[in-house]
mmCIF file of C-alpha atoms and ligand atoms in Angstrom:
data_model
loop_
_atom_site.group_PDB
_atom_site.id
_atom_site.type_symbol
_atom_site.label_atom_id
_atom_site.label_comp_id
_atom_site.label_asym_id
_atom_site.label_seq_id
_atom_site.Cartn_x
_atom_site.Cartn_y
_atom_site.Cartn_z
ATOM 1 C CA MET O 174 0.044 0.069 -0.046
ATOM 2 C CA LYS O 175 2.697 2.404 1.162
ATOM 3 C CA LEU O 176 4.714 1.547 -1.973
ATOM 4 C CA LEU O 177 1.840 2.117 -4.376
ATOM 5 C CA ARG O 178 0.970 5.382 -2.724
ATOM 6 C CA ARG O 179 4.593 6.694 -3.173
ATOM 7 C CA ARG O 180 4.732 5.553 -6.730
ATOM 8 C CA LEU O 181 1.466 7.394 -7.384
ATOM 9 C CA VAL O 182 2.693 10.584 -5.808
ATOM 10 C CA LEU O 183 6.002 10.302 -7.590
ATOM 11 C CA GLY O 184 4.164 9.857 -10.755
ATOM 12 C CA ALA O 185 1.836 12.778 -10.115
ATOM 13 C CA VAL O 186 4.782 14.972 -9.333
ATOM 14 C CA LEU O 187 6.819 14.018 -12.269
ATOM 15 C CA GLY O 188 3.774 14.295 -14.480
ATOM 16 C CA THR O 189 3.117 17.885 -13.272
ATOM 17 C CA VAL O 190 6.637 18.825 -13.874
ATOM 18 C CA PHE O 191 6.718 17.439 -17.255
ATOM 19 C CA LEU O 192 3.592 19.110 -18.240
ATOM 20 C CA GLY O 193 4.843 22.384 -16.749
ATOM 21 C CA LEU O 194 7.978 22.098 -18.801
ATOM 22 C CA LEU O 195 5.965 21.358 -22.032
ATOM 23 C CA VAL O 196 3.802 24.298 -21.573
ATOM 24 C CA LEU O 197 6.789 26.635 -21.082
ATOM 25 C CA LEU O 198 8.528 25.277 -24.015
ATOM 26 C CA VAL O 199 5.548 25.408 -26.257
ATOM 27 C CA GLY O 200 4.865 29.103 -24.840
ATOM 28 C CA GLN O 201 8.518 30.256 -25.626
ATOM 29 C CA LEU O 202 8.377 28.570 -29.093
ATOM 30 C CA LEU O 203 5.102 30.384 -29.825
ATOM 31 C CA GLU O 204 6.488 33.557 -28.446
ATOM 32 C CA SER O 205 9.638 33.508 -30.619
ATOM 33 C CA TRP O 206 7.589 32.507 -33.534
ATOM 34 C CA THR O 207 5.093 35.325 -33.259
ATOM 35 C CA SER O 208 7.889 37.800 -32.458
ATOM 36 C CA SER O 209 9.949 36.660 -35.261
ATOM 37 C CA MET O 210 6.800 36.971 -37.598
ATOM 38 C CA ASN O 211 6.498 40.494 -36.053
ATOM 39 C CA LEU O 212 2.796 39.542 -35.311
ATOM 40 C CA ARG O 213 2.944 41.030 -31.829
ATOM 41 C CA PRO O 214 3.951 44.520 -30.841
ATOM 42 C CA PRO O 215 6.141 44.778 -27.667
ATOM 43 C CA SER O 216 3.823 44.794 -24.807
ATOM 44 C CA PRO O 217 3.511 48.205 -22.937
ATOM 45 C CA ARG O 218 5.022 46.538 -19.908
ATOM 46 C CA THR O 219 8.285 45.688 -21.566
ATOM 47 C CA SER O 220 8.692 49.075 -23.217
ATOM 48 C CA LEU O 221 7.933 50.715 -20.018
ATOM 49 C CA ARG O 222 10.518 48.774 -18.202
ATOM 50 C CA LYS O 223 12.995 49.555 -20.937
ATOM 51 C CA PHE O 224 12.219 53.046 -20.384
ATOM 52 C CA GLU O 225 12.642 52.906 -16.729
ATOM 53 C CA TRP O 226 16.014 51.327 -17.210
ATOM 54 C CA LEU O 227 17.164 54.096 -19.489
ATOM 55 C CA ALA O 228 15.839 56.597 -17.126
ATOM 56 C CA ARG O 229 17.995 55.168 -14.352
ATOM 57 C CA THR O 230 21.110 54.743 -16.476
ATOM 58 C CA PRO O 231 21.237 57.899 -18.802
ATOM 59 C CA HIS O 232 23.735 57.617 -21.632
ATOM 60 C CA PRO O 233 27.221 59.307 -20.311
ATOM 61 C CA LEU O 234 27.052 61.938 -22.906
ATOM 62 C CA ASP O 235 23.314 62.825 -22.134
ATOM 63 C CA MET O 236 22.666 65.859 -20.025
ATOM 64 C CA ASN O 237 20.098 67.193 -17.581
ATOM 65 C CA TYR O 238 18.480 70.250 -19.007
ATOM 66 C CA PRO O 239 16.166 72.156 -18.299
ATOM 67 C CA TYR O 240 17.150 71.876 -14.582
ATOM 68 C CA PRO O 241 17.428 74.657 -11.938
ATOM 69 C CA TYR O 242 21.254 74.765 -11.620
ATOM 70 C CA PRO O 243 22.308 77.542 -9.221
ATOM 71 C CA PHE O 244 24.659 80.341 -9.818
ATOM 72 C CA LEU O 245 27.296 79.830 -7.102
ATOM 73 C CA ILE O 246 29.404 82.863 -7.725
ATOM 74 C CA ASN O 247 27.280 85.544 -9.224
ATOM 75 C CA HIS O 248 27.418 89.468 -10.088
ATOM 76 C CA PRO O 249 23.882 90.298 -10.568
ATOM 77 C CA ASP O 250 24.782 93.817 -11.084
ATOM 78 C CA ARG O 251 27.685 93.358 -13.394
ATOM 79 C CA CYS O 252 25.918 94.564 -16.397
ATOM 80 C CA LYS O 253 24.590 97.736 -14.670
ATOM 81 C CA GLY O 254 27.960 99.414 -14.440
ATOM 82 C CA PRO O 255 28.431 103.258 -14.330
ATOM 83 C CA LYS O 256 29.202 103.379 -18.194
ATOM 84 C CA GLY O 257 25.641 102.073 -19.032
ATOM 85 C CA THR O 258 24.286 98.886 -20.567
ATOM 86 C CA PRO O 259 27.060 96.868 -22.478
ATOM 87 C CA PHE O 260 27.243 96.893 -26.119
ATOM 88 C CA LEU O 261 28.995 93.568 -25.934
ATOM 89 C CA LEU O 262 28.993 90.755 -23.355
ATOM 90 C CA MET O 263 31.778 88.435 -23.540
ATOM 91 C CA LEU O 264 30.931 84.905 -22.142
ATOM 92 C CA VAL O 265 34.405 83.286 -21.871
ATOM 93 C CA MET O 266 34.457 79.467 -21.314
ATOM 94 C CA THR O 267 37.281 78.472 -19.052
ATOM 95 C CA GLN O 268 37.689 75.610 -16.421
ATOM 96 C CA PRO O 269 37.957 76.326 -12.718
ATOM 97 C CA GLN O 270 41.590 75.550 -12.404
ATOM 98 C CA GLU O 271 42.666 77.812 -15.387
ATOM 99 C CA VAL O 272 43.592 80.803 -13.172
ATOM 100 C CA GLY O 273 46.524 81.782 -15.328
ATOM 101 C CA VAL O 274 44.623 81.585 -18.569
ATOM 102 C CA ARG O 275 41.917 83.943 -17.227
ATOM 103 C CA GLN O 276 44.588 86.362 -15.989
ATOM 104 C CA ILE O 277 46.127 86.468 -19.565
ATOM 105 C CA ILE O 278 42.847 86.849 -21.315
ATOM 106 C CA ARG O 279 42.036 89.937 -18.897
ATOM 107 C CA GLN O 280 45.383 91.536 -20.077
ATOM 108 C CA THR O 281 44.830 90.798 -23.689
ATOM 109 C CA TRP O 282 41.659 90.422 -25.757
ATOM 110 C CA GLY O 283 39.452 90.200 -22.642
ATOM 111 C CA ASN O 284 40.357 93.758 -21.584
ATOM 112 C CA GLU O 285 36.964 95.472 -21.110
ATOM 113 C CA THR O 286 38.456 99.070 -21.803
ATOM 114 C CA LEU O 287 40.204 98.022 -24.969
ATOM 115 C CA VAL O 288 37.956 99.598 -27.603
ATOM 116 C CA PRO O 289 37.043 103.344 -26.952
ATOM 117 C CA ASN O 290 33.555 104.428 -26.365
ATOM 118 C CA VAL O 291 32.146 100.961 -26.439
ATOM 119 C CA VAL O 292 30.978 99.287 -23.326
ATOM 120 C CA ILE O 293 32.194 95.701 -22.784
ATOM 121 C CA CYS O 294 31.303 93.339 -20.054
ATOM 122 C CA ARG O 295 33.329 90.282 -19.451
ATOM 123 C CA LEU O 296 32.343 86.999 -17.529
ATOM 124 C CA PHE O 297 34.216 83.898 -17.227
ATOM 125 C CA VAL O 298 31.757 81.018 -17.063
ATOM 126 C CA ILE O 299 33.022 78.172 -14.893
ATOM 127 C CA GLY O 300 31.417 74.953 -13.415
ATOM 128 C CA LEU O 301 32.369 73.084 -10.268
ATOM 129 C CA PRO O 302 35.997 71.892 -9.896
ATOM 130 C CA GLN O 303 36.735 68.160 -9.884
ATOM 131 C CA PRO O 304 35.892 66.517 -6.505
ATOM 132 C CA LEU O 305 39.354 65.520 -5.693
ATOM 133 C CA PHE O 306 40.526 69.164 -5.651
ATOM 134 C CA PHE O 307 37.328 70.789 -4.844
ATOM 135 C CA GLN O 308 38.145 72.698 -1.615
ATOM 136 C CA GLU O 309 41.531 73.949 -2.858
ATOM 137 C CA VAL O 310 40.153 75.053 -6.293
ATOM 138 C CA GLN O 311 37.040 76.652 -4.925
ATOM 139 C CA ALA O 312 39.058 78.687 -2.393
ATOM 140 C CA LEU O 313 41.393 79.917 -5.183
ATOM 141 C CA LEU O 314 38.132 80.922 -7.262
ATOM 142 C CA GLU O 315 36.687 82.769 -4.536
ATOM 143 C CA GLU O 316 39.867 84.792 -3.891
ATOM 144 C CA GLU O 317 40.177 85.421 -7.624
ATOM 145 C CA ASP O 318 36.583 86.641 -7.874
ATOM 146 C CA LYS O 319 37.101 89.026 -4.855
ATOM 147 C CA GLU O 320 39.859 90.617 -6.918
ATOM 148 C CA HIS O 321 38.271 90.653 -10.400
ATOM 149 C CA GLY O 322 34.533 90.305 -9.807
ATOM 150 C CA ASP O 323 34.202 88.587 -13.166
ATOM 151 C CA LEU O 324 33.474 84.923 -12.391
ATOM 152 C CA LEU O 325 30.150 83.199 -12.945
ATOM 153 C CA GLN O 326 30.145 79.792 -11.436
ATOM 154 C CA VAL O 327 27.483 77.464 -12.222
ATOM 155 C CA GLY O 328 26.458 74.350 -10.068
ATOM 156 C CA PHE O 329 27.485 71.284 -12.112
ATOM 157 C CA LEU O 330 30.729 69.531 -12.683
ATOM 158 C CA ASP O 331 33.033 71.504 -15.271
ATOM 159 C CA THR O 332 33.770 68.921 -18.111
ATOM 160 C CA TYR O 333 34.034 69.119 -21.923
ATOM 161 C CA HIS O 334 30.911 67.178 -22.072
ATOM 162 C CA ASN O 335 28.880 69.667 -20.063
ATOM 163 C CA LEU O 336 29.865 72.571 -22.060
ATOM 164 C CA THR O 337 26.304 73.070 -23.552
ATOM 165 C CA LEU O 338 25.150 73.397 -20.070
ATOM 166 C CA LYS O 339 27.739 76.169 -19.272
ATOM 167 C CA VAL O 340 26.622 78.094 -22.522
ATOM 168 C CA LEU O 341 22.804 77.739 -21.717
ATOM 169 C CA MET O 342 23.617 78.945 -18.106
ATOM 170 C CA GLY O 343 25.248 81.931 -19.671
ATOM 171 C CA LEU O 344 22.330 82.586 -21.716
ATOM 172 C CA GLU O 345 20.165 82.273 -18.603
ATOM 173 C CA TRP O 346 22.249 84.921 -16.864
ATOM 174 C CA ILE O 347 21.731 87.300 -19.721
ATOM 175 C CA ALA O 348 17.966 86.695 -19.698
ATOM 176 C CA GLN O 349 17.881 87.443 -16.012
ATOM 177 C CA TYR O 350 20.426 90.111 -15.531
ATOM 178 C CA CYS O 351 21.481 91.584 -18.654
ATOM 179 C CA PRO O 352 18.588 91.505 -21.259
ATOM 180 C CA THR O 353 19.186 94.977 -22.459
ATOM 181 C CA ALA O 354 22.828 94.255 -23.690
ATOM 182 C CA ARG O 355 23.027 94.491 -27.524
ATOM 183 C CA TYR O 356 25.303 91.566 -28.424
ATOM 184 C CA VAL O 357 26.797 88.461 -26.613
ATOM 185 C CA LEU O 358 29.974 86.723 -27.824
ATOM 186 C CA LYS O 359 30.412 83.084 -26.826
ATOM 187 C CA VAL O 360 34.215 82.519 -26.878
ATOM 188 C CA ASP O 361 36.628 79.606 -25.906
ATOM 189 C CA ASN O 362 39.918 80.192 -23.920
ATOM 190 C CA ASP O 363 42.305 79.043 -26.735
ATOM 191 C CA VAL O 364 41.613 81.748 -29.285
ATOM 192 C CA PHE O 365 43.180 85.067 -30.507
ATOM 193 C CA LEU O 366 40.486 87.652 -30.517
ATOM 194 C CA ASN O 367 40.435 91.236 -32.108
ATOM 195 C CA PRO O 368 37.471 92.772 -30.270
ATOM 196 C CA SER O 369 37.983 96.036 -32.266
ATOM 197 C CA PHE O 370 37.470 94.444 -35.670
ATOM 198 C CA LEU O 371 34.461 92.558 -34.367
ATOM 199 C CA ILE O 372 32.863 95.612 -32.954
ATOM 200 C CA HIS O 373 33.474 98.043 -35.753
ATOM 201 C CA GLN O 374 33.526 95.832 -38.881
ATOM 202 C CA VAL O 375 30.974 93.122 -37.963
ATOM 203 C CA LEU O 376 28.670 94.631 -35.384
ATOM 204 C CA HIS O 377 28.567 98.274 -36.223
ATOM 205 C CA PRO O 378 27.529 100.125 -32.799
ATOM 206 C CA GLU O 379 26.176 103.044 -34.973
ATOM 207 C CA LYS O 380 23.589 100.797 -36.555
ATOM 208 C CA PRO O 381 20.378 99.253 -35.086
ATOM 209 C CA THR O 382 20.859 95.703 -33.758
ATOM 210 C CA PRO O 383 19.274 93.091 -36.093
ATOM 211 C CA PRO O 384 16.913 90.984 -33.851
ATOM 212 C CA ASN O 385 17.962 87.582 -35.189
ATOM 213 C CA PHE O 386 21.605 87.927 -35.764
ATOM 214 C CA ILE O 387 24.192 85.300 -35.184
ATOM 215 C CA THR O 388 27.492 84.912 -37.073
ATOM 216 C CA GLY O 389 30.868 83.242 -36.769
ATOM 217 C CA TYR O 390 32.501 80.529 -38.896
ATOM 218 C CA ILE O 391 29.572 78.809 -40.643
ATOM 219 C CA TYR O 392 29.209 75.061 -40.942
ATOM 220 C CA LEU O 393 26.769 74.451 -43.765
ATOM 221 C CA ASP O 394 26.800 70.770 -44.200
ATOM 222 C CA SER O 395 28.272 68.597 -41.522
ATOM 223 C CA GLU O 396 27.539 65.180 -40.232
ATOM 224 C CA PRO O 397 27.804 63.482 -36.874
ATOM 225 C CA GLN O 398 30.849 61.407 -36.092
ATOM 226 C CA ARG O 399 29.644 57.788 -35.637
ATOM 227 C CA SER O 400 32.736 56.050 -34.506
ATOM 228 C CA SER O 401 33.011 55.953 -30.768
ATOM 229 C CA ASP O 402 36.745 56.774 -30.422
ATOM 230 C CA ASP O 403 36.151 60.214 -32.253
ATOM 231 C CA LYS O 404 36.437 63.313 -29.966
ATOM 232 C CA TRP O 405 33.163 64.572 -31.331
ATOM 233 C CA TYR O 406 31.514 61.035 -31.359
ATOM 234 C CA MET O 407 27.740 61.412 -31.428
ATOM 235 C CA PRO O 408 25.800 58.293 -30.518
ATOM 236 C CA PRO O 409 22.673 57.748 -32.755
ATOM 237 C CA GLU O 410 20.616 57.263 -29.545
ATOM 238 C CA LEU O 411 21.169 60.899 -28.629
ATOM 239 C CA TYR O 412 20.994 62.339 -32.328
ATOM 240 C CA PRO O 413 19.539 60.059 -34.947
ATOM 241 C CA GLN O 414 19.456 62.444 -37.801
ATOM 242 C CA GLU O 415 22.189 61.979 -40.514
ATOM 243 C CA LYS O 416 22.941 65.726 -40.956
ATOM 244 C CA TYR O 417 23.864 68.498 -38.434
ATOM 245 C CA PRO O 418 21.878 71.756 -38.918
ATOM 246 C CA VAL O 419 23.863 74.964 -40.163
ATOM 247 C CA TYR O 420 25.776 76.268 -37.231
ATOM 248 C CA CYS O 421 28.411 78.538 -36.129
ATOM 249 C CA ALA O 422 31.803 77.002 -34.986
ATOM 250 C CA GLY O 423 32.195 76.791 -31.145
ATOM 251 C CA PRO O 424 35.597 78.575 -30.779
ATOM 252 C CA GLY O 425 33.731 82.007 -31.176
ATOM 253 C CA TYR O 426 30.376 83.169 -32.409
ATOM 254 C CA VAL O 427 28.363 86.240 -31.701
ATOM 255 C CA LEU O 428 24.554 86.994 -31.536
ATOM 256 C CA SER O 429 22.121 89.562 -30.623
ATOM 257 C CA VAL O 430 20.884 89.465 -27.084
ATOM 258 C CA SER O 431 17.352 89.069 -28.439
ATOM 259 C CA LEU O 432 18.127 86.069 -30.281
ATOM 260 C CA ALA O 433 20.075 84.694 -27.228
ATOM 261 C CA ILE O 434 16.798 84.906 -25.290
ATOM 262 C CA ARG O 435 14.776 83.277 -28.043
ATOM 263 C CA ILE O 436 17.460 80.512 -28.121
ATOM 264 C CA LEU O 437 16.967 79.982 -24.440
ATOM 265 C CA ASP O 438 13.245 79.780 -24.784
ATOM 266 C CA MET O 439 13.662 77.054 -27.541
ATOM 267 C CA ALA O 440 16.114 75.196 -25.518
ATOM 268 C CA GLN O 441 13.548 74.427 -22.934
ATOM 269 C CA LYS O 442 11.917 72.153 -25.519
ATOM 270 C CA VAL O 443 14.863 70.992 -27.729
ATOM 271 C CA ARG O 444 16.638 67.971 -26.406
ATOM 272 C CA ALA O 445 20.329 69.199 -25.218
ATOM 273 C CA ILE O 446 23.318 67.533 -26.967
ATOM 274 C CA TYR O 447 26.817 67.751 -25.640
ATOM 275 C CA LEU O 448 28.173 69.666 -28.757
ATOM 276 C CA GLU O 449 26.944 73.195 -27.763
ATOM 277 C CA ASP O 450 27.669 74.819 -31.211
ATOM 278 C CA VAL O 451 25.702 72.137 -33.047
ATOM 279 C CA TYR O 452 22.890 72.524 -30.145
ATOM 280 C CA ILE O 453 22.706 76.421 -30.737
ATOM 281 C CA GLY O 454 22.324 75.386 -34.563
ATOM 282 C CA LEU O 455 19.445 72.951 -33.850
ATOM 283 C CA CYS O 456 17.780 75.729 -31.730
ATOM 284 C CA ILE O 457 17.937 78.379 -34.325
ATOM 285 C CA ARG O 458 16.764 76.107 -36.897
ATOM 286 C CA GLU O 459 13.667 75.246 -34.933
ATOM 287 C CA LEU O 460 13.280 79.234 -34.709
ATOM 288 C CA GLY O 461 13.548 79.417 -38.512
ATOM 289 C CA ILE O 462 16.696 81.507 -38.364
ATOM 290 C CA LYS O 463 19.984 81.147 -40.419
ATOM 291 C CA PRO O 464 23.401 82.616 -39.396
ATOM 292 C CA THR O 465 24.428 85.668 -41.251
ATOM 293 C CA PRO O 466 27.523 85.344 -43.195
ATOM 294 C CA SER O 467 30.600 87.208 -41.774
ATOM 295 C CA PRO O 468 33.188 89.097 -43.687
ATOM 296 C CA PRO O 469 35.240 86.347 -45.480
ATOM 297 C CA TYR O 470 38.092 84.884 -43.404
ATOM 298 C CA ALA O 471 37.111 86.874 -40.308
ATOM 299 C CA PHE O 472 36.658 83.779 -38.250
ATOM 300 C CA SER O 473 39.375 81.261 -38.685
ATOM 301 C CA ILE O 474 39.044 77.946 -37.103
ATOM 302 C CA THR O 475 42.464 76.876 -38.210
ATOM 303 C CA ARG O 476 45.521 78.112 -36.823
ATOM 304 C CA GLN O 477 47.353 81.007 -38.550
ATOM 305 C CA GLU O 478 50.708 82.315 -37.702
ATOM 306 C CA TYR O 479 50.550 85.914 -36.262
ATOM 307 C CA GLU O 480 51.027 88.680 -38.622
ATOM 308 C CA HIS O 481 50.326 92.189 -37.635
ATOM 309 C CA CYS O 482 48.242 93.618 -40.431
ATOM 310 C CA ALA O 483 46.415 90.231 -41.105
ATOM 311 C CA PHE O 484 45.285 90.049 -37.582
ATOM 312 C CA HIS O 485 43.953 93.587 -37.614
ATOM 313 C CA HIS O 486 41.651 92.494 -40.292
ATOM 314 C CA LEU O 487 40.028 89.560 -38.690
ATOM 315 C CA VAL O 488 37.872 88.774 -35.698
ATOM 316 C CA LEU O 489 39.315 85.418 -34.283
ATOM 317 C CA VAL O 490 41.934 82.785 -34.960
ATOM 318 C CA HIS O 491 41.630 79.395 -33.165
ATOM 319 C CA HIS O 492 44.385 77.500 -31.434
ATOM 320 C CA PHE O 493 46.415 80.117 -29.668
ATOM 321 C CA LYS O 494 47.995 79.323 -26.324
ATOM 322 C CA PRO O 495 47.806 81.950 -23.624
ATOM 323 C CA GLN O 496 51.539 82.350 -23.646
ATOM 324 C CA GLU O 497 51.392 82.997 -27.268
ATOM 325 C CA LEU O 498 48.936 85.635 -26.782
ATOM 326 C CA LEU O 499 50.898 87.292 -24.132
ATOM 327 C CA GLN O 500 53.918 87.414 -26.565
ATOM 328 C CA LEU O 501 52.249 88.841 -29.513
ATOM 329 C CA TRP O 502 49.923 91.284 -27.844
ATOM 330 C CA PRO O 503 52.561 94.139 -27.414
ATOM 331 C CA ASP O 504 53.084 94.174 -31.153
ATOM 332 C CA PHE O 505 49.476 93.853 -31.954
ATOM 333 C CA GLN O 506 48.696 96.959 -29.869
ATOM 334 C CA LYS O 507 51.343 99.048 -31.912
ATOM 335 C CA VAL O 508 50.175 101.371 -34.394
ATOM 336 C CA ASN O 509 51.604 100.104 -37.630
ATOM 337 C CA ALA O 510 51.503 102.673 -40.558
ATOM 338 C CA THR O 511 51.699 99.798 -43.146
ATOM 339 C CA CYS O 512 48.208 98.647 -42.366
ATOM 340 C CA LEU O 513 46.118 101.765 -41.627
ATOM 341 C CA ARG O 514 44.321 101.604 -44.856
ATOM 342 C CA ASP O 515 40.963 101.232 -43.021
HETATM 343 C C1 NAG Q 860 43.244 97.553 -20.966
HETATM 344 O O1 NAG Q 860 43.395 98.370 -22.079
HETATM 345 C C2 NAG Q 860 43.730 99.836 -21.664
HETATM 346 C C3 NAG Q 860 43.686 100.650 -22.931
HETATM 347 O O2 NAG Q 860 44.546 100.171 -23.869
HETATM 348 C C4 NAG Q 860 45.006 99.929 -20.854
HETATM 349 O O3 NAG Q 860 45.180 101.160 -20.450
HETATM 350 C C5 NAG Q 860 44.853 98.926 -19.742
HETATM 351 O O4 NAG Q 860 46.100 98.982 -18.979
HETATM 352 C C6 NAG Q 860 44.453 97.656 -20.086
HETATM 353 N N1 NAG Q 860 44.280 96.739 -18.889
HETATM 354 C C7 NAG Q 860 44.713 95.690 -18.557
HETATM 355 C C8 NAG Q 860 44.364 94.887 -17.354
HETATM 356 O O5 NAG Q 860 45.566 95.244 -19.322
HETATM 357 C C1 NAG Q 861 27.719 67.057 -15.869
HETATM 358 O O1 NAG Q 861 27.342 67.587 -14.795
HETATM 359 C C2 NAG Q 861 26.575 66.625 -13.797
HETATM 360 C C3 NAG Q 861 26.193 67.412 -12.472
HETATM 361 O O2 NAG Q 861 27.270 67.922 -11.705
HETATM 362 C C4 NAG Q 861 27.587 65.539 -13.509
HETATM 363 O O3 NAG Q 861 26.804 64.501 -12.643
HETATM 364 C C5 NAG Q 861 27.918 64.640 -14.873
HETATM 365 O O4 NAG Q 861 28.897 63.770 -14.388
HETATM 366 C C6 NAG Q 861 28.580 65.859 -15.749
HETATM 367 N N1 NAG Q 861 28.743 65.188 -16.948
HETATM 368 C C7 NAG Q 861 29.793 64.897 -17.531
HETATM 369 C C8 NAG Q 861 29.749 64.191 -18.872
HETATM 370 O O5 NAG Q 861 30.980 65.126 -16.972
HETATM 371 C C1 NAG Q 862 54.085 96.412 -39.500
HETATM 372 O O1 NAG Q 862 53.655 95.049 -39.804
HETATM 373 C C2 NAG Q 862 54.455 94.468 -40.768
HETATM 374 C C3 NAG Q 862 53.653 93.196 -41.026
HETATM 375 O O2 NAG Q 862 52.375 93.200 -41.028
HETATM 376 C C4 NAG Q 862 55.685 94.197 -40.236
HETATM 377 O O3 NAG Q 862 56.602 93.512 -41.247
HETATM 378 C C5 NAG Q 862 56.328 95.606 -39.744
HETATM 379 O O4 NAG Q 862 57.637 95.310 -39.101
HETATM 380 C C6 NAG Q 862 55.420 96.241 -38.808
HETATM 381 N N1 NAG Q 862 56.061 97.649 -38.563
HETATM 382 C C7 NAG Q 862 56.246 98.063 -37.308
HETATM 383 C C8 NAG Q 862 56.858 99.365 -37.219
HETATM 384 O O5 NAG Q 862 55.902 97.370 -36.265
#
């Protein structure tokens, strides 16, 4: 009796297990068959789970915007100086630890009193120092700012891949504290700049400000880099289109403040990508605006050797080290009769 009962129980258990396996197998076969035939759309549950996963682990090149990043070092009144509202606001991108670079820029093209009768306002936009040296670098920054009063520190880690956020925070600062300035220049820290040519030959203080003006070196037809070891790699997940919009190259571009504020509005809706110059291009395309061509060769994105007269007839040359600027600046400041033609 006992034996028979055991056998029956065992048989029932084995039978259930077998049946269960069979059901699972057939179920899986059916599932793979239907999905390979594309008969069934992914269930909302799976796509929701995938979405949740993506939300928890964002792409390393993705960034969080809009987001209420704070201004940690700020000068709300910087734009309300005794000389009146600025004609040109320079937003200079430097990293926190680049104290010496900022000092050289102040002494050369960043000098606010370089161009007579034109009000220029300079701000260095910086993020947070690396955690490892945070205390030390932050203390240096506060000291530097006490002396010069020209730092604008925003509350996120200062990395190349967060540059778009720095530029957008610069635009937020303008919208909040300096909306009546006429032009804003976004400029990197590794350029030669000739503010006088920019102001008198490109912007023309005596003329009214065109509301939708942006100029620089214009890329008309460029494409995302899709190989992951490229410096400007753009993953298709973050930017699926095959072409970039028309845009002004990042080392230096200038725009009217009214356009800067419209770009900022558009940036609340257009997904941010880490290439800030391309991103500004995306926003102006959404606004239906095209960059205005600048005088030929005025913005050089390739290196050129310094030459007095040539450099007096252009706005910007990329790839100048601060030490080189310091060396050429005294000569650049000299009046040279051989190139006084205009
Ligand atoms: C800025 O330029 C003015 C006019 O050329 C000059 O007098 C002044 O010393 C310069 N300032 C700095 C910090 O180099
Ligand atoms: C950008 O800043 C955020 C906030 O500080 C930080 O978490 C993130 O790592 C930074 N992104 C990159 C690519 O460095
Ligand atoms: C004027 O500039 C030219 C090059 O553009 C240079 O050869 C010449 O030496 C300069 N003259 C003076 C007086 O600096």
